[in-house]
Short mmCIF file of C-alpha atoms and ligand atoms in Angstrom, two decimals:
data_model
loop_
_atom_site.label_atom_id
_atom_site.label_comp_id
_atom_site.label_asym_id
_atom_site.label_seq_id
_atom_site.Cartn_x
_atom_site.Cartn_y
_atom_site.Cartn_z
CA MET A 24 0.09 -0.01 0.06
CA ILE A 25 1.27 3.24 -0.97
CA VAL A 26 -0.54 6.73 0.28
CA PHE A 27 -0.47 9.79 -1.03
CA ASP A 28 -1.32 13.68 -0.38
CA LEU A 29 -3.65 15.04 -2.80
CA GLN A 30 -5.04 17.96 -3.19
CA CYS A 31 -8.38 19.13 -6.10
CA ASP A 32 -7.68 21.98 -8.96
CA ALA A 33 -9.92 24.46 -6.38
CA GLY A 34 -6.96 24.26 -4.17
CA CYS A 35 -9.04 22.80 -1.21
CA GLU A 36 -7.27 21.38 2.01
CA THR A 37 -5.03 18.90 0.78
CA PHE A 38 -5.93 14.99 1.54
CA GLU A 39 -4.77 11.92 2.35
CA ALA A 40 -5.65 8.59 0.60
CA TRP A 41 -4.05 5.09 -0.30
CA PHE A 42 -3.70 2.98 -3.11
CA ARG A 43 -1.90 -0.32 -3.84
CA SER A 44 0.70 0.92 -5.85
CA SER A 45 1.66 4.34 -7.90
CA ALA A 46 -0.46 2.78 -11.36
CA ASP A 47 -3.14 1.52 -8.81
CA TYR A 48 -3.38 5.90 -8.00
CA GLU A 49 -3.17 6.77 -11.65
CA GLU A 50 -5.89 4.48 -13.14
CA GLN A 51 -7.92 5.27 -10.25
CA ARG A 52 -7.60 9.12 -10.72
CA ARG A 53 -8.06 8.35 -14.45
CA ALA A 54 -11.44 6.59 -14.01
CA GLU A 55 -11.80 10.25 -11.57
CA LEU A 56 -13.08 7.96 -8.93
CA VAL A 57 -10.64 9.84 -7.05
CA GLN A 58 -12.02 12.98 -4.96
CA CYS A 59 -11.73 15.55 -3.19
CA PRO A 60 -13.04 15.04 0.11
CA TYR A 61 -14.23 18.53 0.10
CA CYS A 62 -15.63 19.79 -3.16
CA ARG A 63 -16.03 16.50 -4.68
CA SER A 64 -13.89 17.25 -7.60
CA ALA A 65 -12.39 14.71 -9.06
CA ALA A 66 -9.61 17.17 -11.04
CA ILE A 67 -7.65 15.45 -8.30
CA GLU A 68 -3.27 15.97 -8.30
CA LYS A 69 -0.41 15.16 -6.06
CA ALA A 70 0.00 17.69 -3.75
CA PRO A 71 3.73 18.76 -4.28
CA MET A 72 5.34 16.84 -1.68
CA ALA A 73 7.19 13.17 -1.41
CA PRO A 74 4.23 10.41 -0.63
CA ARG A 75 5.15 10.13 3.04
CA VAL A 76 6.01 6.57 4.67
CA PRO A 77 3.06 5.11 6.65
CA ARG A 78 2.81 5.74 10.36
CA LYS A 79 2.78 2.59 11.78
CA THR A 80 5.89 2.05 10.14
CA GLY A 81 7.31 5.08 10.85
CA GLY A 82 9.63 6.12 13.86
CA HIS A 83 13.15 6.68 13.96
CA PRO A 84 14.76 7.00 11.04
CA LEU A 85 17.92 4.52 12.83
CA GLU A 86 14.92 1.50 13.44
CA ARG A 87 13.61 1.54 9.79
CA LEU A 88 17.18 1.88 8.84
CA ALA A 89 17.83 -1.12 11.11
CA ALA A 90 14.56 -2.52 8.99
CA MET A 91 16.09 -1.92 6.17
CA GLN A 92 19.21 -3.59 6.91
CA SER A 93 18.15 -5.92 8.52
CA GLU A 94 15.79 -7.07 5.58
CA LEU A 95 18.91 -6.94 2.89
CA LEU A 96 20.86 -9.47 5.39
CA LYS A 97 17.77 -11.65 5.29
CA ASN A 98 19.59 -13.76 2.41
CA SER A 99 23.31 -13.04 3.31
CA ARG A 100 25.84 -15.39 5.15
CA TRP A 101 27.41 -13.88 8.50
CA VAL A 102 31.10 -15.15 7.58
CA GLY A 103 32.59 -12.72 9.98
CA ASP A 104 36.08 -11.96 9.27
CA ASP A 105 36.78 -14.28 6.58
CA PHE A 106 34.86 -11.74 4.79
CA ALA A 107 37.84 -10.22 2.45
CA GLU A 108 39.09 -14.02 1.86
CA THR A 109 35.64 -14.92 1.01
CA ALA A 110 34.83 -12.11 -1.10
CA ARG A 111 38.13 -12.74 -3.46
CA ALA A 112 37.59 -16.44 -3.87
CA MET A 113 33.85 -15.78 -4.61
CA HIS A 114 35.28 -13.04 -7.08
CA SER A 115 38.03 -15.49 -8.56
CA GLY A 116 35.42 -18.34 -8.84
CA GLU A 117 36.98 -20.42 -6.34
CA ILE A 118 33.39 -20.79 -4.44
CA GLN A 119 30.07 -20.14 -5.28
CA PRO A 120 29.27 -16.84 -5.65
CA ALA A 121 26.89 -15.88 -2.93
CA GLN A 122 25.80 -13.12 -0.84
CA VAL A 123 27.55 -12.58 2.42
CA HIS A 124 28.38 -10.29 4.88
CA GLY A 125 31.38 -9.74 7.35
CA ASN A 126 33.92 -7.71 9.36
CA ALA A 127 36.61 -6.00 7.12
CA SER A 128 39.05 -4.05 7.49
CA LEU A 129 39.73 -0.28 5.76
CA GLU A 130 42.53 -1.56 4.84
CA GLN A 131 40.93 -5.27 3.32
CA ALA A 132 38.09 -3.01 2.02
CA LYS A 133 40.32 -0.74 0.40
CA GLN A 134 42.08 -3.81 -0.65
CA LEU A 135 39.17 -5.65 -2.12
CA ALA A 136 38.28 -2.62 -4.45
CA ASP A 137 41.76 -2.08 -5.94
CA ASP A 138 40.92 -5.49 -7.26
CA GLY A 139 37.96 -4.82 -8.44
CA ILE A 140 35.53 -6.71 -6.22
CA PRO A 141 32.40 -5.07 -5.36
CA VAL A 142 32.16 -5.10 -1.59
CA ALA A 143 29.82 -2.31 -0.11
CA PRO A 144 29.77 -0.75 3.40
CA LEU A 145 26.46 -1.60 5.56
CA PRO A 146 24.59 1.25 7.02
CA LEU A 147 24.59 0.60 10.48
CA PRO A 148 27.33 -2.12 12.45
CA VAL A 149 26.52 -5.72 12.29
CA THR A 150 26.07 -7.92 15.68
CA PRO A 151 27.98 -11.26 14.75
CA PRO A 152 25.26 -14.11 15.25
CA ASN A 153 27.57 -15.42 18.21
CA GLN A 154 27.32 -12.25 19.80
CA LEU A 155 23.91 -12.81 19.89
CA ASN A 156 21.94 -13.76 22.79
ZN1 ZN B 13 -11.26 20.32 -3.19
#
């Protein structure tokens, strides 16, 4: 679901409306199913602001970042301090490529980049699984 701030061309107050997707909104708007709650006009445009993140999943930006990162790492394997070695082995074809994450020193990360091995820093520090209770 996606929420948009909408406004009619008569300039009433902006209002929120939920849609399954951006395409769904376009479709409903074209069919004049979206109406201004104040004047019933179907001449609706998105209000000039970015779509808002639904309040329920809101919260602190760091929490959202953490949720994003855990989603990112869902299919990723923790390789701990073997990260640089593992990334290298995958790059050279010694082992099957897979998504992994782990520790790398700045020096190791630089060397991987120099060798053309794509690595990306994670937005937040990861707690190694063996340190989770
Ligand atoms: Zn209106």
